[in-house]
PDB file of C-alpha atoms in Angstrom:
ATOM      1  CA  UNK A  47       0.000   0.000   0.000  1.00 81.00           C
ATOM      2  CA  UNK A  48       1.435   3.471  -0.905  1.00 85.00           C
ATOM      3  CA  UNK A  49       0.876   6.083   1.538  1.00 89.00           C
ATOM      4  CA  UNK A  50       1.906  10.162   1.298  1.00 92.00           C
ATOM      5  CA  UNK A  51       3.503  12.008   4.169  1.00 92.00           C
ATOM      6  CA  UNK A  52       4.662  15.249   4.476  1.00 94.00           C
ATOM      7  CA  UNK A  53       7.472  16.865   6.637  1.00 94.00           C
ATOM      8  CA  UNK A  54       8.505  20.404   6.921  1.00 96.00           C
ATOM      9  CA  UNK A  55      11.831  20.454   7.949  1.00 96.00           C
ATOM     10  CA  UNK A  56      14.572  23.191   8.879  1.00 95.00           C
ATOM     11  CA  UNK A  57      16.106  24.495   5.821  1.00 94.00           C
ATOM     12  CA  UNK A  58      19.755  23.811   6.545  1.00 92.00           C
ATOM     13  CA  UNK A  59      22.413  21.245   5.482  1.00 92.00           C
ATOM     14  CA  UNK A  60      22.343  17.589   6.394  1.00 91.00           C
ATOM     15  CA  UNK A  61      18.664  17.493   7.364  1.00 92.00           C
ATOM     16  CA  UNK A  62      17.749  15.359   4.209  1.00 90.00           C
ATOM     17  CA  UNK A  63      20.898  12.948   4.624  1.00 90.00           C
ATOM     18  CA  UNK A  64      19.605  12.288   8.381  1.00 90.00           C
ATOM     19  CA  UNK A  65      16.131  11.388   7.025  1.00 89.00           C
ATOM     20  CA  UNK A  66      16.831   9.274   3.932  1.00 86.00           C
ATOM     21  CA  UNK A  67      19.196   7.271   6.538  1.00 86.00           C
ATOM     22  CA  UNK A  68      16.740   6.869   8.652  1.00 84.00           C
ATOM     23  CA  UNK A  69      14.724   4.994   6.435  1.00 82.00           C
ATOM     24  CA  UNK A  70      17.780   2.938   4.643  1.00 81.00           C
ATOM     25  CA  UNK A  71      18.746   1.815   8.246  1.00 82.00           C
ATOM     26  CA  UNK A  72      15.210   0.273   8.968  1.00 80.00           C
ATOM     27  CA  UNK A  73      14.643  -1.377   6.059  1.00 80.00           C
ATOM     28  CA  UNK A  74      11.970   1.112   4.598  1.00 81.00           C
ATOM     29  CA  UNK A  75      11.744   1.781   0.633  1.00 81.00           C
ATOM     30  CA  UNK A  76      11.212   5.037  -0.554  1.00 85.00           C
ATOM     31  CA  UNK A  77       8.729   5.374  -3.241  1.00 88.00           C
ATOM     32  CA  UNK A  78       9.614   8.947  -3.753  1.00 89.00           C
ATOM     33  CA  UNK A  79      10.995  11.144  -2.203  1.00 91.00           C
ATOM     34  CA  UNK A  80      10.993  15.632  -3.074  1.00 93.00           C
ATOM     35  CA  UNK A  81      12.015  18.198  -0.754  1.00 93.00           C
ATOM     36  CA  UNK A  82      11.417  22.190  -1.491  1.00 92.00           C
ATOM     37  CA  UNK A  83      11.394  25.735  -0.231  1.00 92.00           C
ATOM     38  CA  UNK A  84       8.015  26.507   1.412  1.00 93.00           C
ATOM     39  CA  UNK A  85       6.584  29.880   1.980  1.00 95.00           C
ATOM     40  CA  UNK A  86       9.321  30.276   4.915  1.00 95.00           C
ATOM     41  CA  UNK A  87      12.737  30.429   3.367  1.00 93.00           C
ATOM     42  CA  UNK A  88      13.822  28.671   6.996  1.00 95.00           C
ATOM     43  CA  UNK A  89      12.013  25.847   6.027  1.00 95.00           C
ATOM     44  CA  UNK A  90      11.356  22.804   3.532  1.00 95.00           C
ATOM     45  CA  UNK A  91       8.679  20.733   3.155  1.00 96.00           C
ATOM     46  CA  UNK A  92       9.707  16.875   2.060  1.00 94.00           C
ATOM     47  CA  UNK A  93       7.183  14.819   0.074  1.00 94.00           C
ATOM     48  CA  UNK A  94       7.710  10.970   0.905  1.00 92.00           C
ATOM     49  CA  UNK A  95       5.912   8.428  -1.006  1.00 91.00           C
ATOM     50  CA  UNK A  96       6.217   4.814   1.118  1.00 87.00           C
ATOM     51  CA  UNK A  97       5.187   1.422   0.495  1.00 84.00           C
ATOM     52  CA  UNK A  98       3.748  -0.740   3.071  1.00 80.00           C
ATOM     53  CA  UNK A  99       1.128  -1.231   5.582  1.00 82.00           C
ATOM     54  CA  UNK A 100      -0.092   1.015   8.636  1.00 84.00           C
ATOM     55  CA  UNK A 101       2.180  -1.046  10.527  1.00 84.00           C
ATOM     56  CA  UNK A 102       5.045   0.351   8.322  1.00 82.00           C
ATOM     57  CA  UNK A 103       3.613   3.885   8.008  1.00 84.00           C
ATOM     58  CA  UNK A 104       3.334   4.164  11.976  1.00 86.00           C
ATOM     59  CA  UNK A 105       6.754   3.151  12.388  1.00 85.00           C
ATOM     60  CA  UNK A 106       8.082   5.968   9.691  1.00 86.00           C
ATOM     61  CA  UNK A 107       5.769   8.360  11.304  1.00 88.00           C
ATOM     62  CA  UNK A 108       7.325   7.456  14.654  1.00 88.00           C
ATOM     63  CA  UNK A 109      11.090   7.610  13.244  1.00 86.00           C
ATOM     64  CA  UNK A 110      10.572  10.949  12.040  1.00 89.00           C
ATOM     65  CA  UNK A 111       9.070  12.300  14.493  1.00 89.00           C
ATOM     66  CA  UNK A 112      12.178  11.906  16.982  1.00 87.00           C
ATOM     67  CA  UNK A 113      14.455  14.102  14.419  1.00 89.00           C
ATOM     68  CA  UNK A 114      14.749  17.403  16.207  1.00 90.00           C
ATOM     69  CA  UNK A 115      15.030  19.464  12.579  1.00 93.00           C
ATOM     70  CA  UNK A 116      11.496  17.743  11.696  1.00 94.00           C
ATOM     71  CA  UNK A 117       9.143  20.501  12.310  1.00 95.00           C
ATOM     72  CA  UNK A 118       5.575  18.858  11.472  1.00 94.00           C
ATOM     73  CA  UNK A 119       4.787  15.676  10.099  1.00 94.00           C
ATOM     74  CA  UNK A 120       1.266  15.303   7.904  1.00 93.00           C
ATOM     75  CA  UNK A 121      -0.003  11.688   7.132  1.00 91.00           C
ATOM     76  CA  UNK A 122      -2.446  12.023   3.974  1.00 92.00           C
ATOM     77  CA  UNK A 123      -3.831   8.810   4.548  1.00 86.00           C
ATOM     78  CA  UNK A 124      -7.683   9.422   4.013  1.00 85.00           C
ATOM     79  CA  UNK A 125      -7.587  12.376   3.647  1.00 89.00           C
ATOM     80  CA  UNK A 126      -8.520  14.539   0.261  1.00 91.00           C
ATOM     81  CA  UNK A 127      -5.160  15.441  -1.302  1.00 92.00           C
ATOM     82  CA  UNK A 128      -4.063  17.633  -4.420  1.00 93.00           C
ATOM     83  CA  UNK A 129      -0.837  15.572  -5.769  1.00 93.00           C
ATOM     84  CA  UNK A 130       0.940  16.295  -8.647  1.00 95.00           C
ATOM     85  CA  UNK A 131       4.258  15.070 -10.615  1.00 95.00           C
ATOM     86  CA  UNK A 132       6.227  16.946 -13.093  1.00 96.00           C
ATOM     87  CA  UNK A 133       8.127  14.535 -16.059  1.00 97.00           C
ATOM     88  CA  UNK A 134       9.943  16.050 -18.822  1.00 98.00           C
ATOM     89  CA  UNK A 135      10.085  13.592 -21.331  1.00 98.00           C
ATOM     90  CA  UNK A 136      12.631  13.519 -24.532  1.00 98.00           C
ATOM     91  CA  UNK A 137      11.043  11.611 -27.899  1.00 98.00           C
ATOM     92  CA  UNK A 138      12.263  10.434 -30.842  1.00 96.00           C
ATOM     93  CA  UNK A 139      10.205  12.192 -33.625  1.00 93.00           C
ATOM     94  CA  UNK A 140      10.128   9.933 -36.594  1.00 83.00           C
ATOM     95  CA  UNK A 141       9.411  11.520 -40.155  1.00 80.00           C
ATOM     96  CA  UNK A 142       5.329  11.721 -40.099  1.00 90.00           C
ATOM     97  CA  UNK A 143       4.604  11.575 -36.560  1.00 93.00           C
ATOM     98  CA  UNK A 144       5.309  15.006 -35.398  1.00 94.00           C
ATOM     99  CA  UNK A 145       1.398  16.326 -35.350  1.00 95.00           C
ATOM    100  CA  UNK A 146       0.689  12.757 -34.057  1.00 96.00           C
ATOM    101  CA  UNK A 147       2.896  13.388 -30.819  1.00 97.00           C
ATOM    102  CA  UNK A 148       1.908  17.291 -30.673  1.00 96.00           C
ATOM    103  CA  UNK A 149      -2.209  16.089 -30.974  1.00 97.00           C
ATOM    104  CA  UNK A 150      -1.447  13.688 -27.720  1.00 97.00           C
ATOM    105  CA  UNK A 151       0.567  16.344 -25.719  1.00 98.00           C
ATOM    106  CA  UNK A 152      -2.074  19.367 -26.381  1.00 98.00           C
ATOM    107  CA  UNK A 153      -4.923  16.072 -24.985  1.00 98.00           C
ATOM    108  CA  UNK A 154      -2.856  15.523 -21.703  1.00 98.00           C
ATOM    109  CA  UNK A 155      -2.009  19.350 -21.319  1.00 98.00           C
ATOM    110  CA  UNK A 156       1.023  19.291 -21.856  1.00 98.00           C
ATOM    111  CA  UNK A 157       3.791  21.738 -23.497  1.00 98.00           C
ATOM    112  CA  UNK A 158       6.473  21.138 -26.005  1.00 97.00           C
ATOM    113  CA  UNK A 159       9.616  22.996 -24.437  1.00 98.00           C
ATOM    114  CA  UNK A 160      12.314  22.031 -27.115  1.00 97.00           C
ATOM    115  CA  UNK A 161      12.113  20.358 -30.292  1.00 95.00           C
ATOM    116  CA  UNK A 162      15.293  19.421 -32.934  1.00 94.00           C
ATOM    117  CA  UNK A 163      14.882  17.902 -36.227  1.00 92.00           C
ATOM    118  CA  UNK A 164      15.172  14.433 -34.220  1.00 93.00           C
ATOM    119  CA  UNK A 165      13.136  14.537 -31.479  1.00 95.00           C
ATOM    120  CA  UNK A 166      11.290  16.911 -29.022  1.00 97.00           C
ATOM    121  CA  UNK A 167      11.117  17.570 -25.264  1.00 98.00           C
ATOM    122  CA  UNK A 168       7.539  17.651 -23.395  1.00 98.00           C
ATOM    123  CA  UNK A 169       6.535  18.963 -20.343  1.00 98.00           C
ATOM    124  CA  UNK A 170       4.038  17.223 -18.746  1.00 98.00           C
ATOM    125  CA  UNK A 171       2.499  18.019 -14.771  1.00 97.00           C
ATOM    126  CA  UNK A 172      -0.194  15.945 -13.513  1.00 96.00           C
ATOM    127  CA  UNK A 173      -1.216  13.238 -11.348  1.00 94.00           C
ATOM    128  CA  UNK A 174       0.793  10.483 -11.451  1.00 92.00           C
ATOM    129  CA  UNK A 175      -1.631   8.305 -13.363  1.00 94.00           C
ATOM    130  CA  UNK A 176      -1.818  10.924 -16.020  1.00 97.00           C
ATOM    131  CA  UNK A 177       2.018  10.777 -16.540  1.00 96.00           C
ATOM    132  CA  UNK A 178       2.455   6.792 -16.502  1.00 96.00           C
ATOM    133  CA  UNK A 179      -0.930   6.927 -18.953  1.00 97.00           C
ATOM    134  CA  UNK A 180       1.383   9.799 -21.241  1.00 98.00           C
ATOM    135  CA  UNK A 181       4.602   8.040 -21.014  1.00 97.00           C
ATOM    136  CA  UNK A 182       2.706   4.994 -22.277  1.00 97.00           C
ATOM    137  CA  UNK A 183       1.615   6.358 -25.308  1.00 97.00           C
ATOM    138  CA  UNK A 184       5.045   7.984 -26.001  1.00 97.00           C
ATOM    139  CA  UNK A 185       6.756   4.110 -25.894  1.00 97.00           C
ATOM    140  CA  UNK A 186       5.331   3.630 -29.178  1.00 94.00           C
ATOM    141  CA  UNK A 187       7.409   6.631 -30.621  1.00 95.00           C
ATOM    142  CA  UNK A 188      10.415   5.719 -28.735  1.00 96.00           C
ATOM    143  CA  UNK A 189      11.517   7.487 -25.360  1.00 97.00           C
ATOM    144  CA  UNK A 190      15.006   8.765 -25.864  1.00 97.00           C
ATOM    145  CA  UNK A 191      15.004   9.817 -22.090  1.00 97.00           C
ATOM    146  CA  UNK A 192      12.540  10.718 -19.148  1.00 97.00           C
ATOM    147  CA  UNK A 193      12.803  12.183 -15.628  1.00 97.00           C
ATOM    148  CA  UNK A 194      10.412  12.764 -13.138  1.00 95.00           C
ATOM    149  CA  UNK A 195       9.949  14.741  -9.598  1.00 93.00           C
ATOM    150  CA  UNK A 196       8.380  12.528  -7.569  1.00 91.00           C
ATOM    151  CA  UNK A 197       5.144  13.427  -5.635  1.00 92.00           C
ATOM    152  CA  UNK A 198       3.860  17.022  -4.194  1.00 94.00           C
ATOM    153  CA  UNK A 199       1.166  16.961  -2.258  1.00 93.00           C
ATOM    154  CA  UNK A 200      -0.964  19.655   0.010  1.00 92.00           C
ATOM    155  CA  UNK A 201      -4.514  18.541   1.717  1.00 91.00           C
ATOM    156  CA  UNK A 202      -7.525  20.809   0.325  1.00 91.00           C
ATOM    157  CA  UNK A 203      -8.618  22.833   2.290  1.00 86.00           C
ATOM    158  CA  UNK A 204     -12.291  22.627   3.993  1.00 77.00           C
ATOM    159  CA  UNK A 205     -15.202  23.442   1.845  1.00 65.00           C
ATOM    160  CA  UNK A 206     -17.611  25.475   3.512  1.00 50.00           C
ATOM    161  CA  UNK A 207     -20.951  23.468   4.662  1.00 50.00           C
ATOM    162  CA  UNK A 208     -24.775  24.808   3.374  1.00 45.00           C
ATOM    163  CA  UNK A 209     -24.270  25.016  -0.124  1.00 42.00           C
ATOM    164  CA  UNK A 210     -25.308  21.089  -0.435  1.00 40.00           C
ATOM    165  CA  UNK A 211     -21.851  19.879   0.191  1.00 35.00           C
ATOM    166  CA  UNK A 212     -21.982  17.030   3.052  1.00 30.00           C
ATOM    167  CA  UNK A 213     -17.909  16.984   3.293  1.00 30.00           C
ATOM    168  CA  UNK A 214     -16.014  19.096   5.922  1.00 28.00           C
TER     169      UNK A 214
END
């Protein structure tokens, strides 16, 4: 089972080596793993993607939580997220299949950011289904090279209640 936590951390050196050893000394595999500014330059907020079962995700919750530089940790299980992934995704652009490759980007919202008589360069940001569904589709062309993010998440926020919506 993969589960999403979040982590805001203290911006400052050695704070992401302490955590990703944490989790290679007890045996825990990282699904993925980003870490970025937040609104307060002092701090970071880590993304961590982790398979296993609530037995797992209560130790990991537990580990971090004894790292002094660990600010707040946020356990999305159940809970109604916003996630998104960011691939940029080089293709080989055989003679003919150009507008073929272009049609499928503008359906999955992407963007072409840099195109050479050989192949072209797409942007694409999205859930991660989205991108696995994109890169997919892009096999067929031939995938010269691909790299990926990893998970961001944020919970929404609370709707507000009389206007027929039952959800808090």
């Amino acid at each position: 089972m993969r589960n999403t936590i979040s982590a805001v951390v203290e911006n400052k050196s050695g704070v992401l080596a302490h955590i990703s050893g944490l989790f290679s000394s007890r045996g825990f595999n990282i699904d993925s793993l980003t870490v970025g500014r937040t609104e307060d330059p002092a701090l970071s907020r880590m993304t961590i993607v982790v398979d296993g079962d609530e037995a797992v995700l209560e130790q990991v919750r537990k580990q971090l939580g004894k790292i002094i530089d660990v600010i707040k940790i946020t356990d999305f299980s159940g809970r109604d997220i916003v996630q998104r992934d960011l691939a940029l995704i080089k293709v080989n652009t055989p003679p003919g299949k150009r507008h073929e490759i272009i049609s499928l980007v503008e359906i999955f919202q992407g963007k072409v950011v840099d195109i050479s008589p050989n192949d072209m360069m797409i942007e694409l940001v999205g859930p991660e289904a989205k991108i696995e569904a994109f890169a997919d589709l892009m096999r067929e062309f031939g995938i010269k090279e691909m790299v990926r993010t990893g998970l961001v998440a944020l919970a929404r926020g609370r709707r507000a209640r009389g206007n027929g919506d039952k959800s808090e």
